[in-house]
Amino acid sequence: MTDAASNTPATPPPSPWERERPTRTRVAPARAPLSRERVVEAAFTVLDRQGLDGLSMRQVAAELGVTVSALYAHVRSKDDLLELMYTRLFDGFEMPEPDPERWQEQVRDYARSGRRRLRSHRDMARISMAHVPFTAELLPHVEALLAVFRTAGLPDRIAAEAGDLISTYIDGFVLEEGMWQDRADQHGGDGSSLARPDWREMAEEMRNYFSALPEEDFPHLRALSGLMVSDSSDERFDTGVEIILRGLASYLPDREKGRPGD
């Protein structure tokens, strides 16, 4: 039988022996079970969007679509969550075997990778400065860094301080970078920018200001006006690392062997 109007087969009536079937309903996909890893990932999402001051257990729970109480089956507290986030940054990171002939290059690589880790998420420098790295997960990294310094021949007292010195430098540098970035991202309620010019513009303003100071009162600021402010954060960071390395090398028993550039 066909439908004469459309010349298409008509739908046949149900047969007397056909069983009635329930209407098929769409089933929502099963939600992935909550885990510590998902909690940490959600926390990173909130951190990148709202910053450390806007990160709360309530916001993380909302990001996951669960109640706040559900989070506590996987993390003890917000401090515990922050520690887990910091530890996560070291996933996949391995220090090389200490090489006394390349110790400075190894420290440079460590510093640069540390800066990249902290810059991978907003406000991680603040989190790093608040959490000592002496957890079971991070102790091997501390041990490996100290091994680089001691194998190079640095006196124990200097080697003991060097790791903290490098880490503090990295934290402070990235913290400053983040503060400038946050400032550049600020806007007023009416949409107008509250930010100062970007770093390159501001660096040029500072150079011009220093070079225009009275020479009799500020001879050194004028003389160094073109060098004091760099428009490259990478260059500034690497220069700071080199200053630290040269200072550390001065403590080696064989000053010539450890001199930067050898």
PDB file of C-alpha atoms in Angstrom:
ATOM      1  CA  MET A   1       0.000   0.000   0.000  1.00  0.00           C
ATOM      2  CA  THR A   2       1.272   3.451  -0.881  1.00  0.00           C
ATOM      3  CA  ASP A   3       0.303   6.972   0.035  1.00  0.00           C
ATOM      4  CA  ALA A   4      -1.113   8.307  -3.216  1.00  0.00           C
ATOM      5  CA  ALA A   5      -0.402  11.928  -2.316  1.00  0.00           C
ATOM      6  CA  SER A   6       3.315  11.431  -1.683  1.00  0.00           C
ATOM      7  CA  ASN A   7       3.824   8.168  -3.640  1.00  0.00           C
ATOM      8  CA  THR A   8       5.621   6.726  -0.600  1.00  0.00           C
ATOM      9  CA  PRO A   9       4.865   3.511   1.275  1.00  0.00           C
ATOM     10  CA  ALA A  10       2.314   4.037   4.050  1.00  0.00           C
ATOM     11  CA  THR A  11       3.152   3.014   7.590  1.00  0.00           C
ATOM     12  CA  PRO A  12       1.471  -0.338   8.258  1.00  0.00           C
ATOM     13  CA  PRO A  13      -0.712  -0.786  11.338  1.00  0.00           C
ATOM     14  CA  PRO A  14       0.854  -2.735  14.221  1.00  0.00           C
ATOM     15  CA  SER A  15       0.517  -6.490  13.934  1.00  0.00           C
ATOM     16  CA  PRO A  16      -1.578  -8.291  16.566  1.00  0.00           C
ATOM     17  CA  TRP A  17       1.413 -10.312  17.817  1.00  0.00           C
ATOM     18  CA  GLU A  18       3.858  -7.390  18.072  1.00  0.00           C
ATOM     19  CA  ARG A  19       4.807  -6.569  21.657  1.00  0.00           C
ATOM     20  CA  GLU A  20       4.497  -3.033  22.813  1.00  0.00           C
ATOM     21  CA  ARG A  21       7.953  -1.539  23.428  1.00  0.00           C
ATOM     22  CA  PRO A  22       8.653   1.304  25.830  1.00  0.00           C
ATOM     23  CA  THR A  23       9.545   4.636  24.303  1.00  0.00           C
ATOM     24  CA  ARG A  24      13.312   5.004  24.014  1.00  0.00           C
ATOM     25  CA  THR A  25      14.613   7.759  26.237  1.00  0.00           C
ATOM     26  CA  ARG A  26      17.952   9.508  25.899  1.00  0.00           C
ATOM     27  CA  VAL A  27      20.365   8.486  28.637  1.00  0.00           C
ATOM     28  CA  ALA A  28      22.792  11.116  29.849  1.00  0.00           C
ATOM     29  CA  PRO A  29      26.429  10.023  29.621  1.00  0.00           C
ATOM     30  CA  ALA A  30      27.796   8.727  32.892  1.00  0.00           C
ATOM     31  CA  ARG A  31      29.796  11.343  34.773  1.00  0.00           C
ATOM     32  CA  ALA A  32      33.419  10.454  35.401  1.00  0.00           C
ATOM     33  CA  PRO A  33      33.867   9.490  39.035  1.00  0.00           C
ATOM     34  CA  LEU A  34      35.360  12.159  41.245  1.00  0.00           C
ATOM     35  CA  SER A  35      39.039  11.663  41.943  1.00  0.00           C
ATOM     36  CA  ARG A  36      41.964  13.577  43.408  1.00  0.00           C
ATOM     37  CA  GLU A  37      43.273  14.194  39.888  1.00  0.00           C
ATOM     38  CA  ARG A  38      39.969  15.723  38.747  1.00  0.00           C
ATOM     39  CA  VAL A  39      39.844  17.928  41.823  1.00  0.00           C
ATOM     40  CA  VAL A  40      43.357  19.229  41.122  1.00  0.00           C
ATOM     41  CA  GLU A  41      42.572  19.849  37.442  1.00  0.00           C
ATOM     42  CA  ALA A  42      39.426  21.767  38.379  1.00  0.00           C
ATOM     43  CA  ALA A  43      41.436  23.817  40.875  1.00  0.00           C
ATOM     44  CA  PHE A  44      43.884  24.785  38.120  1.00  0.00           C
ATOM     45  CA  THR A  45      40.956  25.860  35.951  1.00  0.00           C
ATOM     46  CA  VAL A  46      39.605  28.094  38.714  1.00  0.00           C
ATOM     47  CA  LEU A  47      43.080  29.429  39.511  1.00  0.00           C
ATOM     48  CA  ASP A  48      43.769  30.418  35.909  1.00  0.00           C
ATOM     49  CA  ARG A  49      40.384  32.117  35.637  1.00  0.00           C
ATOM     50  CA  GLN A  50      40.155  33.879  39.002  1.00  0.00           C
ATOM     51  CA  GLY A  51      43.604  33.868  40.559  1.00  0.00           C
ATOM     52  CA  LEU A  52      44.645  32.647  43.991  1.00  0.00           C
ATOM     53  CA  ASP A  53      42.437  35.136  45.827  1.00  0.00           C
ATOM     54  CA  GLY A  54      39.395  33.770  43.989  1.00  0.00           C
ATOM     55  CA  LEU A  55      40.272  30.109  44.478  1.00  0.00           C
ATOM     56  CA  SER A  56      38.058  28.408  47.064  1.00  0.00           C
ATOM     57  CA  MET A  57      36.798  24.928  47.732  1.00  0.00           C
ATOM     58  CA  ARG A  58      33.321  26.158  46.851  1.00  0.00           C
ATOM     59  CA  GLN A  59      34.491  27.393  43.460  1.00  0.00           C
ATOM     60  CA  VAL A  60      36.278  24.107  42.758  1.00  0.00           C
ATOM     61  CA  ALA A  61      33.159  22.151  43.694  1.00  0.00           C
ATOM     62  CA  ALA A  62      31.070  24.328  41.398  1.00  0.00           C
ATOM     63  CA  GLU A  63      33.526  23.721  38.561  1.00  0.00           C
ATOM     64  CA  LEU A  64      33.049  19.968  39.048  1.00  0.00           C
ATOM     65  CA  GLY A  65      29.293  20.169  39.613  1.00  0.00           C
ATOM     66  CA  VAL A  66      29.501  18.528  43.042  1.00  0.00           C
ATOM     67  CA  THR A  67      28.944  19.573  46.630  1.00  0.00           C
ATOM     68  CA  VAL A  68      31.822  20.978  48.655  1.00  0.00           C
ATOM     69  CA  SER A  69      31.633  18.031  51.039  1.00  0.00           C
ATOM     70  CA  ALA A  70      32.373  15.666  48.140  1.00  0.00           C
ATOM     71  CA  LEU A  71      35.817  17.237  47.727  1.00  0.00           C
ATOM     72  CA  TYR A  72      36.898  16.257  51.226  1.00  0.00           C
ATOM     73  CA  ALA A  73      36.894  12.583  50.287  1.00  0.00           C
ATOM     74  CA  HIS A  74      39.931  13.407  48.112  1.00  0.00           C
ATOM     75  CA  VAL A  75      41.660  16.429  49.709  1.00  0.00           C
ATOM     76  CA  ARG A  76      41.875  17.339  53.395  1.00  0.00           C
ATOM     77  CA  SER A  77      41.736  21.116  53.064  1.00  0.00           C
ATOM     78  CA  LYS A  78      42.462  24.017  50.765  1.00  0.00           C
ATOM     79  CA  ASP A  79      46.098  24.006  51.905  1.00  0.00           C
ATOM     80  CA  ASP A  80      46.299  20.325  51.015  1.00  0.00           C
ATOM     81  CA  LEU A  81      44.850  21.135  47.590  1.00  0.00           C
ATOM     82  CA  LEU A  82      47.397  23.901  47.007  1.00  0.00           C
ATOM     83  CA  GLU A  83      50.215  21.529  47.940  1.00  0.00           C
ATOM     84  CA  LEU A  84      48.898  18.945  45.487  1.00  0.00           C
ATOM     85  CA  MET A  85      48.743  21.606  42.775  1.00  0.00           C
ATOM     86  CA  TYR A  86      52.341  22.621  43.430  1.00  0.00           C
ATOM     87  CA  THR A  87      53.486  19.012  43.422  1.00  0.00           C
ATOM     88  CA  ARG A  88      51.681  18.391  40.124  1.00  0.00           C
ATOM     89  CA  LEU A  89      53.974  20.928  38.433  1.00  0.00           C
ATOM     90  CA  PHE A  90      56.872  18.499  38.847  1.00  0.00           C
ATOM     91  CA  ASP A  91      55.172  15.600  37.053  1.00  0.00           C
ATOM     92  CA  GLY A  92      57.578  14.348  34.404  1.00  0.00           C
ATOM     93  CA  PHE A  93      60.461  16.541  35.585  1.00  0.00           C
ATOM     94  CA  GLU A  94      63.782  14.812  36.209  1.00  0.00           C
ATOM     95  CA  MET A  95      67.119  16.313  37.158  1.00  0.00           C
ATOM     96  CA  PRO A  96      70.050  14.961  35.127  1.00  0.00           C
ATOM     97  CA  GLU A  97      72.877  13.061  36.719  1.00  0.00           C
ATOM     98  CA  PRO A  98      75.234  15.592  38.329  1.00  0.00           C
ATOM     99  CA  ASP A  99      78.166  16.484  36.090  1.00  0.00           C
ATOM    100  CA  PRO A 100      80.902  18.611  37.708  1.00  0.00           C
ATOM    101  CA  GLU A 101      82.026  19.807  34.254  1.00  0.00           C
ATOM    102  CA  ARG A 102      78.527  21.051  33.364  1.00  0.00           C
ATOM    103  CA  TRP A 103      77.114  22.016  36.755  1.00  0.00           C
ATOM    104  CA  GLN A 104      76.438  25.614  35.772  1.00  0.00           C
ATOM    105  CA  GLU A 105      74.608  24.586  32.615  1.00  0.00           C
ATOM    106  CA  GLN A 106      72.555  22.154  34.685  1.00  0.00           C
ATOM    107  CA  VAL A 107      71.609  24.912  37.136  1.00  0.00           C
ATOM    108  CA  ARG A 108      70.675  27.226  34.248  1.00  0.00           C
ATOM    109  CA  ASP A 109      68.390  24.523  32.836  1.00  0.00           C
ATOM    110  CA  TYR A 110      66.875  23.947  36.271  1.00  0.00           C
ATOM    111  CA  ALA A 111      66.168  27.658  36.750  1.00  0.00           C
ATOM    112  CA  ARG A 112      64.612  28.086  33.320  1.00  0.00           C
ATOM    113  CA  SER A 113      62.426  25.006  33.695  1.00  0.00           C
ATOM    114  CA  GLY A 114      61.379  26.186  37.163  1.00  0.00           C
ATOM    115  CA  ARG A 115      60.294  29.514  35.726  1.00  0.00           C
ATOM    116  CA  ARG A 116      58.329  27.754  32.981  1.00  0.00           C
ATOM    117  CA  ARG A 117      56.588  25.544  35.547  1.00  0.00           C
ATOM    118  CA  LEU A 118      55.484  28.487  37.655  1.00  0.00           C
ATOM    119  CA  ARG A 119      54.354  30.457  34.611  1.00  0.00           C
ATOM    120  CA  SER A 120      52.221  27.541  33.395  1.00  0.00           C
ATOM    121  CA  HIS A 121      49.426  28.575  35.789  1.00  0.00           C
ATOM    122  CA  ARG A 122      48.427  31.888  37.276  1.00  0.00           C
ATOM    123  CA  ASP A 123      49.707  32.770  40.767  1.00  0.00           C
ATOM    124  CA  MET A 124      51.754  29.591  41.114  1.00  0.00           C
ATOM    125  CA  ALA A 125      54.711  31.650  42.375  1.00  0.00           C
ATOM    126  CA  ARG A 126      52.598  32.724  45.356  1.00  0.00           C
ATOM    127  CA  ILE A 127      51.645  29.118  46.017  1.00  0.00           C
ATOM    128  CA  SER A 128      55.278  28.029  45.690  1.00  0.00           C
ATOM    129  CA  MET A 129      56.481  30.609  48.225  1.00  0.00           C
ATOM    130  CA  ALA A 130      53.953  29.359  50.775  1.00  0.00           C
ATOM    131  CA  HIS A 131      54.812  25.653  50.516  1.00  0.00           C
ATOM    132  CA  VAL A 132      58.173  24.159  51.403  1.00  0.00           C
ATOM    133  CA  PRO A 133      59.237  21.427  48.951  1.00  0.00           C
ATOM    134  CA  PHE A 134      60.081  18.849  51.597  1.00  0.00           C
ATOM    135  CA  THR A 135      57.207  16.468  50.888  1.00  0.00           C
ATOM    136  CA  ALA A 136      57.756  12.819  50.039  1.00  0.00           C
ATOM    137  CA  GLU A 137      57.008  13.538  46.366  1.00  0.00           C
ATOM    138  CA  LEU A 138      59.407  16.481  46.068  1.00  0.00           C
ATOM    139  CA  LEU A 139      62.314  15.409  48.264  1.00  0.00           C
ATOM    140  CA  PRO A 140      63.982  13.531  45.365  1.00  0.00           C
ATOM    141  CA  HIS A 141      64.102  16.779  43.367  1.00  0.00           C
ATOM    142  CA  VAL A 142      65.686  18.624  46.296  1.00  0.00           C
ATOM    143  CA  GLU A 143      68.204  15.801  46.705  1.00  0.00           C
ATOM    144  CA  ALA A 144      69.086  15.896  43.007  1.00  0.00           C
ATOM    145  CA  LEU A 145      69.664  19.663  43.011  1.00  0.00           C
ATOM    146  CA  LEU A 146      71.903  19.470  46.074  1.00  0.00           C
ATOM    147  CA  ALA A 147      73.823  16.685  44.360  1.00  0.00           C
ATOM    148  CA  VAL A 148      74.631  19.056  41.481  1.00  0.00           C
ATOM    149  CA  PHE A 149      76.111  21.628  43.871  1.00  0.00           C
ATOM    150  CA  ARG A 150      78.086  19.171  45.995  1.00  0.00           C
ATOM    151  CA  THR A 151      79.401  17.209  43.030  1.00  0.00           C
ATOM    152  CA  ALA A 152      80.621  20.492  41.539  1.00  0.00           C
ATOM    153  CA  GLY A 153      82.782  20.918  44.633  1.00  0.00           C
ATOM    154  CA  LEU A 154      80.954  23.697  46.442  1.00  0.00           C
ATOM    155  CA  PRO A 155      81.550  23.751  50.214  1.00  0.00           C
ATOM    156  CA  ASP A 156      78.718  22.106  52.125  1.00  0.00           C
ATOM    157  CA  ARG A 157      77.572  25.359  53.724  1.00  0.00           C
ATOM    158  CA  ILE A 158      77.278  27.038  50.317  1.00  0.00           C
ATOM    159  CA  ALA A 159      75.661  24.001  48.713  1.00  0.00           C
ATOM    160  CA  ALA A 160      73.077  23.924  51.506  1.00  0.00           C
ATOM    161  CA  GLU A 161      72.096  27.544  50.824  1.00  0.00           C
ATOM    162  CA  ALA A 162      72.368  27.467  47.045  1.00  0.00           C
ATOM    163  CA  GLY A 163      69.189  25.472  46.412  1.00  0.00           C
ATOM    164  CA  ASP A 164      67.071  27.851  48.474  1.00  0.00           C
ATOM    165  CA  LEU A 165      68.769  30.843  46.844  1.00  0.00           C
ATOM    166  CA  ILE A 166      67.939  29.652  43.324  1.00  0.00           C
ATOM    167  CA  SER A 167      64.357  28.746  44.256  1.00  0.00           C
ATOM    168  CA  THR A 168      63.769  32.085  45.976  1.00  0.00           C
ATOM    169  CA  TYR A 169      65.079  33.931  42.932  1.00  0.00           C
ATOM    170  CA  ILE A 170      62.784  31.985  40.595  1.00  0.00           C
ATOM    171  CA  ASP A 171      59.748  32.519  42.845  1.00  0.00           C
ATOM    172  CA  GLY A 172      60.401  36.239  43.232  1.00  0.00           C
ATOM    173  CA  PHE A 173      61.018  36.832  39.537  1.00  0.00           C
ATOM    174  CA  VAL A 174      57.863  35.001  38.433  1.00  0.00           C
ATOM    175  CA  LEU A 175      55.849  36.686  41.188  1.00  0.00           C
ATOM    176  CA  GLU A 176      56.856  40.085  39.803  1.00  0.00           C
ATOM    177  CA  GLU A 177      56.002  38.960  36.270  1.00  0.00           C
ATOM    178  CA  GLY A 178      52.573  37.818  37.433  1.00  0.00           C
ATOM    179  CA  MET A 179      51.885  41.055  39.281  1.00  0.00           C
ATOM    180  CA  TRP A 180      52.618  43.086  36.160  1.00  0.00           C
ATOM    181  CA  GLN A 181      50.453  40.772  34.067  1.00  0.00           C
ATOM    182  CA  ASP A 182      47.552  41.090  36.500  1.00  0.00           C
ATOM    183  CA  ARG A 183      47.953  44.847  36.480  1.00  0.00           C
ATOM    184  CA  ALA A 184      47.879  44.907  32.695  1.00  0.00           C
ATOM    185  CA  ASP A 185      44.699  42.813  32.697  1.00  0.00           C
ATOM    186  CA  GLN A 186      42.778  45.081  35.081  1.00  0.00           C
ATOM    187  CA  HIS A 187      39.845  47.085  33.734  1.00  0.00           C
ATOM    188  CA  GLY A 188      37.442  49.533  35.331  1.00  0.00           C
ATOM    189  CA  GLY A 189      33.763  48.879  35.792  1.00  0.00           C
ATOM    190  CA  ASP A 190      32.978  51.037  32.756  1.00  0.00           C
ATOM    191  CA  GLY A 191      35.354  49.034  30.611  1.00  0.00           C
ATOM    192  CA  SER A 192      38.132  51.587  30.725  1.00  0.00           C
ATOM    193  CA  SER A 193      41.584  50.271  31.435  1.00  0.00           C
ATOM    194  CA  LEU A 194      43.147  50.954  34.820  1.00  0.00           C
ATOM    195  CA  ALA A 195      46.449  49.495  33.688  1.00  0.00           C
ATOM    196  CA  ARG A 196      49.663  51.326  33.092  1.00  0.00           C
ATOM    197  CA  PRO A 197      51.282  50.939  29.643  1.00  0.00           C
ATOM    198  CA  ASP A 198      52.667  47.518  28.838  1.00  0.00           C
ATOM    199  CA  TRP A 199      56.154  46.639  30.041  1.00  0.00           C
ATOM    200  CA  ARG A 200      57.945  47.726  26.862  1.00  0.00           C
ATOM    201  CA  GLU A 201      56.290  51.137  26.925  1.00  0.00           C
ATOM    202  CA  MET A 202      56.950  51.516  30.620  1.00  0.00           C
ATOM    203  CA  ALA A 203      60.593  50.442  30.205  1.00  0.00           C
ATOM    204  CA  GLU A 204      61.075  53.155  27.592  1.00  0.00           C
ATOM    205  CA  GLU A 205      59.461  55.735  29.895  1.00  0.00           C
ATOM    206  CA  MET A 206      61.812  54.764  32.713  1.00  0.00           C
ATOM    207  CA  ARG A 207      64.896  54.910  30.475  1.00  0.00           C
ATOM    208  CA  ASN A 208      63.916  58.375  29.266  1.00  0.00           C
ATOM    209  CA  TYR A 209      63.245  59.529  32.824  1.00  0.00           C
ATOM    210  CA  PHE A 210      66.592  58.296  34.163  1.00  0.00           C
ATOM    211  CA  SER A 211      68.525  59.804  31.255  1.00  0.00           C
ATOM    212  CA  ALA A 212      66.907  63.182  31.897  1.00  0.00           C
ATOM    213  CA  LEU A 213      67.837  63.351  35.603  1.00  0.00           C
ATOM    214  CA  PRO A 214      70.317  66.063  36.676  1.00  0.00           C
ATOM    215  CA  GLU A 215      73.759  64.606  36.112  1.00  0.00           C
ATOM    216  CA  GLU A 216      75.290  66.305  39.134  1.00  0.00           C
ATOM    217  CA  ASP A 217      72.785  64.613  41.449  1.00  0.00           C
ATOM    218  CA  PHE A 218      72.269  61.267  39.693  1.00  0.00           C
ATOM    219  CA  PRO A 219      75.396  60.495  37.635  1.00  0.00           C
ATOM    220  CA  HIS A 220      75.051  56.723  37.910  1.00  0.00           C
ATOM    221  CA  LEU A 221      71.361  56.558  37.076  1.00  0.00           C
ATOM    222  CA  ARG A 222      72.032  58.680  33.996  1.00  0.00           C
ATOM    223  CA  ALA A 223      75.043  56.607  32.952  1.00  0.00           C
ATOM    224  CA  LEU A 224      73.128  53.341  33.284  1.00  0.00           C
ATOM    225  CA  SER A 225      69.765  54.619  32.037  1.00  0.00           C
ATOM    226  CA  GLY A 226      69.947  52.539  28.854  1.00  0.00           C
ATOM    227  CA  LEU A 227      70.859  49.363  30.741  1.00  0.00           C
ATOM    228  CA  MET A 228      68.885  49.400  33.983  1.00  0.00           C
ATOM    229  CA  VAL A 229      65.558  48.465  32.435  1.00  0.00           C
ATOM    230  CA  SER A 230      65.365  45.691  29.841  1.00  0.00           C
ATOM    231  CA  ASP A 231      62.274  45.079  27.758  1.00  0.00           C
ATOM    232  CA  SER A 232      63.037  41.335  27.728  1.00  0.00           C
ATOM    233  CA  SER A 233      62.025  39.348  30.797  1.00  0.00           C
ATOM    234  CA  ASP A 234      63.976  36.357  29.493  1.00  0.00           C
ATOM    235  CA  GLU A 235      67.145  38.429  29.305  1.00  0.00           C
ATOM    236  CA  ARG A 236      66.612  39.848  32.784  1.00  0.00           C
ATOM    237  CA  PHE A 237      65.984  36.390  34.228  1.00  0.00           C
ATOM    238  CA  ASP A 238      69.068  34.851  32.602  1.00  0.00           C
ATOM    239  CA  THR A 239      71.241  37.755  33.785  1.00  0.00           C
ATOM    240  CA  GLY A 240      70.091  37.201  37.349  1.00  0.00           C
ATOM    241  CA  VAL A 241      70.907  33.494  37.111  1.00  0.00           C
ATOM    242  CA  GLU A 242      74.386  34.319  35.786  1.00  0.00           C
ATOM    243  CA  ILE A 243      75.036  36.679  38.712  1.00  0.00           C
ATOM    244  CA  ILE A 244      74.094  33.882  41.131  1.00  0.00           C
ATOM    245  CA  LEU A 245      76.237  31.322  39.291  1.00  0.00           C
ATOM    246  CA  ARG A 246      79.305  33.551  39.304  1.00  0.00           C
ATOM    247  CA  GLY A 247      78.868  34.103  43.009  1.00  0.00           C
ATOM    248  CA  LEU A 248      78.581  30.376  43.661  1.00  0.00           C
ATOM    249  CA  ALA A 249      81.577  29.611  41.449  1.00  0.00           C
ATOM    250  CA  SER A 250      83.714  31.945  43.536  1.00  0.00           C
ATOM    251  CA  TYR A 251      83.441  29.435  46.399  1.00  0.00           C
ATOM    252  CA  LEU A 252      84.936  26.557  44.420  1.00  0.00           C
ATOM    253  CA  PRO A 253      88.398  25.480  45.570  1.00  0.00           C
ATOM    254  CA  ASP A 254      89.576  25.734  41.955  1.00  0.00           C
ATOM    255  CA  ARG A 255      88.292  29.151  40.900  1.00  0.00           C
ATOM    256  CA  GLU A 256      89.434  28.757  37.275  1.00  0.00           C
ATOM    257  CA  LYS A 257      87.666  25.424  36.754  1.00  0.00           C
ATOM    258  CA  GLY A 258      84.301  26.730  37.909  1.00  0.00           C
ATOM    259  CA  ARG A 259      84.391  30.109  36.211  1.00  0.00           C
ATOM    260  CA  PRO A 260      81.301  30.774  34.040  1.00  0.00           C
ATOM    261  CA  GLY A 261      81.955  30.304  30.363  1.00  0.00           C
ATOM    262  CA  ASP A 262      84.573  27.559  30.758  1.00  0.00           C
TER     263      ASP A 262
END
